[in-house]
Each structure stands twice: as structure tokens, then as C-alpha cells.
Amino acid sequence: MSDKLTTALQELSISPVKQDRLAIERLEKRYGASLLEIINQMENYAIVHQSIKDERAKPKNQLIILCCYGCLWGAVIGIATLFIKPSVTVAAIGLGFTAGVSGKLLVQRRE
């Protein structure tokens, strides 16, 4: 909707119709800024609104995702260790869990 309003204001500002120009002048006087400043501010508000919308779209269950990655890598390394050296399987699962969580955090940090 902001794009339509911006386009409409720009069209009115270059319109040869006297009433359109008077409407733009009244808008500028009422708002206390030029039309260009008004349009720039509307675009800034649109950018802020979009970033807030994107932030809300991010998953809020990051802890669950981290635990899942940790469990996945703990299981993979634990199973591999079970066949190689069964006496250290529990330690390997713990290290795998830590490696999975750390890896996911590093990947998220790059994004």
C-alpha cells in the first residue's frame, strides 16, 4: 500500500491540474515538510515495518533446533564409536552433542 501511496503522491506533485497542486501544497503545509521528505519518511517506515515482519517470521524455538542438531551428531558419533571402541561410547556421545550444537551456532552466526 505504501508503494501505491508514494506513486499517487508523486503523480499528484507533477500533475498540471491546479487542484492537485493545491492539495500537495496543503499536505506539505499541514505535515511541515516537503513532499520528497514525506515520501522518504514513508519509505523508511516501510523498511522498518518489513524488518520487524521478517524478525517475527524467524523461528522462536532456536533452543529446540540446537538440541536436535546436538542429538543428531551425538547419535552419529556414538554409533560410530560403538563399533570402533565401545568403552568410550558415552564420552563420544557427549562430545558429538557438543560438536553438533557448536557447529549449528557457527553456521547461524555466518548467516
Coordinates of N, CA and C in Angstrom, one line a residue:
M1 N 0.8 -1.2 0.0 CA 0.0 0.0 0.0 C 0.9 1.3 0.0
S2 N 2.0 1.2 0.6 CA 2.9 2.4 0.7 C 3.4 2.7 -0.7
D3 N 3.7 1.7 -1.6 CA 4.1 2.0 -2.9 C 3.0 2.7 -3.7
K4 N 1.8 2.3 -3.6 CA 0.7 2.9 -4.3 C 0.5 4.4 -3.8
L5 N 0.6 4.6 -2.5 CA 0.5 5.9 -2.0 C 1.7 6.8 -2.4
T6 N 2.9 6.3 -2.4 CA 4.0 7.0 -2.9 C 3.9 7.4 -4.4
T7 N 3.4 6.5 -5.2 CA 3.2 6.7 -6.6 C 2.2 7.8 -6.8
A8 N 1.1 7.6 -6.1 CA 0.0 8.6 -6.2 C 0.4 10.0 -5.8
L9 N 1.2 10.1 -4.7 CA 1.7 11.5 -4.3 C 2.6 12.0 -5.4
Q10 N 3.5 11.2 -5.9 CA 4.4 11.7 -7.0 C 3.7 12.1 -8.2
E11 N 2.6 11.4 -8.6 CA 1.8 11.8 -9.8 C 1.1 13.1 -9.5
L12 N 0.6 13.2 -8.3 CA -0.1 14.5 -8.0 C 0.8 15.7 -8.0
S13 N 2.1 15.4 -7.5 CA 3.0 16.6 -7.5 C 3.4 17.1 -8.8
I14 N 3.3 16.3 -9.9 CA 3.7 16.7 -11.2 C 2.5 16.9 -12.1
S15 N 1.3 16.8 -11.5 CA 0.1 17.0 -12.2 C -0.1 18.4 -12.7
P16 N -0.6 18.6 -13.9 CA -0.9 20.0 -14.4 C -2.2 20.6 -13.8
V17 N -3.0 19.8 -13.1 CA -4.2 20.2 -12.6 C -4.0 21.1 -11.3
K18 N -4.6 22.3 -11.3 CA -4.3 23.2 -10.2 C -4.7 22.7 -8.9
Q19 N -5.9 22.0 -8.8 CA -6.4 21.4 -7.6 C -5.4 20.4 -7.0
D20 N -4.8 19.6 -7.9 CA -3.8 18.6 -7.4 C -2.6 19.3 -6.8
R21 N -2.2 20.3 -7.4 CA -1.0 21.1 -6.8 C -1.4 21.7 -5.5
L22 N -2.6 22.2 -5.4 CA -3.0 22.9 -4.2 C -3.1 21.8 -3.1
A23 N -3.6 20.6 -3.4 CA -3.7 19.5 -2.4 C -2.3 19.1 -1.9
I24 N -1.3 19.1 -2.8 CA 0.0 18.7 -2.4 C 0.6 19.9 -1.5
E25 N 0.3 21.1 -1.9 CA 0.8 22.2 -1.0 C 0.2 22.2 0.3
R26 N -1.1 21.9 0.4 CA -1.8 21.8 1.7 C -1.2 20.7 2.5
L27 N -0.9 19.5 1.9 CA -0.3 18.4 2.6 C 1.1 18.8 3.1
E28 N 1.9 19.5 2.3 CA 3.2 19.9 2.8 C 3.1 20.9 4.0
K29 N 2.2 21.8 3.8 CA 2.0 22.8 4.9 C 1.5 22.1 6.2
R30 N 0.6 21.2 6.1 CA 0.0 20.5 7.2 C 1.0 19.6 7.9
Y31 N 1.8 18.9 7.1 CA 2.8 18.0 7.7 C 4.1 18.7 8.1
G32 N 4.4 19.9 7.5 CA 5.5 20.6 7.8 C 6.8 20.1 7.2
A33 N 6.7 19.5 6.0 CA 7.8 19.0 5.3 C 7.5 19.0 3.8
S34 N 8.6 18.9 3.0 CA 8.3 18.9 1.6 C 7.9 17.5 1.2
L35 N 7.3 17.4 0.0 CA 6.8 16.1 -0.5 C 7.9 15.0 -0.6
L36 N 9.1 15.4 -1.0 CA 10.2 14.5 -1.0 C 10.6 13.9 0.3
E37 N 10.5 14.8 1.3 CA 10.8 14.3 2.7 C 9.7 13.4 3.2
I38 N 8.5 13.7 2.9 CA 7.4 12.8 3.2 C 7.5 11.5 2.6
I39 N 7.8 11.4 1.3 CA 8.0 10.1 0.6 C 9.2 9.4 1.2
N40 N 10.3 10.0 1.5 CA 11.4 9.4 2.1 C 11.1 8.8 3.4
Q41 N 10.4 9.5 4.2 CA 10.0 9.0 5.5 C 9.1 7.8 5.4
M42 N 8.1 7.8 4.4 CA 7.3 6.7 4.2 C 8.1 5.5 3.8
E43 N 9.1 5.7 3.0 CA 9.9 4.5 2.6 C 10.7 4.0 3.8
N44 N 11.2 4.9 4.6 CA 11.9 4.4 5.8 C 11.0 3.6 6.7
Y45 N 9.7 4.1 6.9 CA 8.8 3.4 7.7 C 8.5 2.0 7.1
A46 N 8.4 1.9 5.8 CA 8.2 0.7 5.1 C 9.3 -0.3 5.3
I47 N 10.6 0.2 5.3 CA 11.7 -0.7 5.6 C 11.7 -1.2 7.0
V48 N 11.4 -0.3 8.0 CA 11.4 -0.7 9.4 C 10.3 -1.8 9.6
H49 N 9.1 -1.5 8.9 CA 8.0 -2.4 9.1 C 8.3 -3.8 8.5
Q50 N 9.0 -3.8 7.4 CA 9.4 -5.1 6.7 C 10.4 -5.8 7.6
S51 N 11.4 -5.1 8.2 CA 12.4 -5.8 9.0 C 11.7 -6.4 10.3
I52 N 10.8 -5.7 10.9 CA 10.0 -6.2 12.0 C 9.3 -7.4 11.6
K53 N 8.7 -7.4 10.5 CA 7.9 -8.5 10.0 C 8.8 -9.7 9.8
D54 N 10.0 -9.5 9.2 CA 11.0 -10.6 9.0 C 11.5 -11.2 10.3
E55 N 11.7 -10.3 11.3 CA 12.1 -10.7 12.6 C 11.1 -11.6 13.3
R56 N 9.8 -11.3 13.1 CA 8.8 -12.1 13.7 C 8.7 -13.5 13.0
A57 N 9.1 -13.5 11.7 CA 9.0 -14.8 11.0 C 10.0 -15.8 11.4
K58 N 11.1 -15.3 12.0 CA 12.2 -16.3 12.4 C 11.6 -17.2 13.5
P59 N 12.1 -18.5 13.4 CA 11.6 -19.4 14.4 C 12.1 -19.0 15.8
K60 N 11.1 -19.2 16.8 CA 11.4 -18.8 18.1 C 12.0 -19.9 19.0
N61 N 12.0 -21.1 18.4 CA 12.4 -22.3 19.1 C 13.9 -22.7 18.8
Q62 N 14.8 -21.7 18.8 CA 16.2 -22.0 18.5 C 16.8 -23.0 19.4
L63 N 16.4 -23.0 20.7 CA 17.0 -24.0 21.6 C 16.6 -25.4 21.2
I64 N 15.4 -25.6 20.8 CA 15.0 -26.9 20.3 C 15.8 -27.4 19.1
I65 N 16.0 -26.4 18.2 CA 16.8 -26.7 17.0 C 18.2 -27.1 17.3
L66 N 18.8 -26.3 18.2 CA 20.2 -26.6 18.7 C 20.2 -28.0 19.3
C67 N 19.3 -28.4 20.2 CA 19.3 -29.7 20.8 C 19.1 -30.8 19.8
C68 N 18.3 -30.6 18.8 CA 18.1 -31.6 17.7 C 19.5 -31.8 17.0
Y69 N 20.2 -30.8 16.6 CA 21.4 -30.9 16.0 C 22.4 -31.6 16.9
G70 N 22.4 -31.3 18.1 CA 23.3 -31.9 19.1 C 23.0 -33.4 19.2
C71 N 21.7 -33.8 19.3 CA 21.3 -35.2 19.4 C 21.7 -36.0 18.1
L72 N 21.5 -35.3 17.0 CA 21.9 -36.0 15.7 C 23.3 -36.3 15.7
W73 N 24.2 -35.3 16.0 CA 25.6 -35.6 15.9 C 26.1 -36.5 17.1
G74 N 25.4 -36.4 18.2 CA 25.8 -37.3 19.3 C 25.5 -38.7 18.9
A75 N 24.3 -38.9 18.3 CA 24.0 -40.3 17.8 C 24.9 -40.8 16.8
V76 N 25.2 -40.0 15.8 CA 26.1 -40.4 14.7 C 27.5 -40.8 15.3
I77 N 28.1 -40.0 16.1 CA 29.4 -40.2 16.6 C 29.3 -41.4 17.6
G78 N 28.2 -41.4 18.4 CA 28.1 -42.6 19.3 C 28.0 -43.9 18.6
I79 N 27.2 -44.0 17.6 CA 27.1 -45.3 16.8 C 28.5 -45.6 16.2
A80 N 29.2 -44.6 15.6 CA 30.5 -44.9 15.0 C 31.5 -45.4 16.1
T81 N 31.4 -44.8 17.3 CA 32.3 -45.1 18.3 C 32.0 -46.5 18.9
L82 N 30.7 -46.9 18.9 CA 30.3 -48.2 19.4 C 30.9 -49.3 18.6
F83 N 31.1 -49.1 17.3 CA 31.8 -50.2 16.5 C 33.3 -50.1 16.7
I84 N 33.9 -49.0 16.9 CA 35.3 -48.8 17.0 C 35.9 -49.2 18.4
K85 N 35.3 -48.5 19.4 CA 35.8 -48.6 20.7 C 34.6 -48.5 21.7
P86 N 33.9 -49.5 22.0 CA 32.7 -49.4 22.8 C 32.9 -48.9 24.2
S87 N 34.1 -48.9 24.8 CA 34.3 -48.4 26.2 C 34.2 -46.9 26.3
V88 N 34.3 -46.2 25.2 CA 34.3 -44.7 25.3 C 33.0 -44.1 24.6
T89 N 32.0 -45.0 24.4 CA 30.8 -44.5 23.6 C 30.1 -43.4 24.3
V90 N 30.0 -43.4 25.6 CA 29.2 -42.4 26.4 C 30.0 -41.0 26.2
A91 N 31.3 -41.1 26.3 CA 32.0 -39.8 26.2 C 31.9 -39.3 24.8
A92 N 31.9 -40.2 23.8 CA 31.8 -39.8 22.4 C 30.5 -39.2 22.1
I93 N 29.4 -39.7 22.7 CA 28.1 -39.1 22.5 C 28.0 -37.7 23.1
G94 N 28.6 -37.5 24.2 CA 28.7 -36.1 24.8 C 29.5 -35.2 23.9
L95 N 30.6 -35.7 23.4 CA 31.4 -34.8 22.5 C 30.7 -34.6 21.2
G96 N 29.9 -35.6 20.7 CA 29.2 -35.4 19.5 C 28.1 -34.4 19.6
F97 N 27.4 -34.4 20.8 CA 26.3 -33.5 21.1 C 26.9 -32.1 21.1
T98 N 28.0 -31.9 21.8 CA 28.7 -30.6 21.9 C 29.1 -30.1 20.5
A99 N 29.6 -31.0 19.7 CA 30.1 -30.6 18.3 C 28.9 -30.2 17.5
G100 N 27.8 -30.9 17.6 CA 26.6 -30.6 16.8 C 26.0 -29.2 17.2
V101 N 25.9 -28.9 18.5 CA 25.4 -27.6 18.9 C 26.4 -26.5 18.4
S102 N 27.7 -26.7 18.6 CA 28.7 -25.7 18.3 C 28.6 -25.5 16.7
G103 N 28.6 -26.5 16.0 CA 28.5 -26.4 14.5 C 27.3 -25.6 14.1
K104 N 26.1 -25.9 14.6 CA 24.9 -25.1 14.3 C 25.0 -23.7 14.7
L105 N 25.6 -23.4 15.8 CA 25.8 -22.0 16.2 C 26.7 -21.3 15.3
L106 N 27.8 -21.9 14.9 CA 28.7 -21.3 13.9 C 28.1 -21.0 12.6
V107 N 27.3 -21.9 12.1 CA 26.5 -21.7 10.8 C 25.6 -20.6 11.0
Q108 N 24.8 -20.5 12.1 CA 23.9 -19.4 12.3 C 24.6 -18.0 12.4
R109 N 25.8 -18.0 13.0 CA 26.5 -16.8 13.1 C 26.9 -16.2 11.7
R110 N 27.2 -17.1 10.8 CA 27.6 -16.7 9.4 C 26.4 -16.1 8.7
E111 N 25.2 -16.6 9.0 CA 24.0 -16.1 8.3 C 23.6 -14.8 8.6

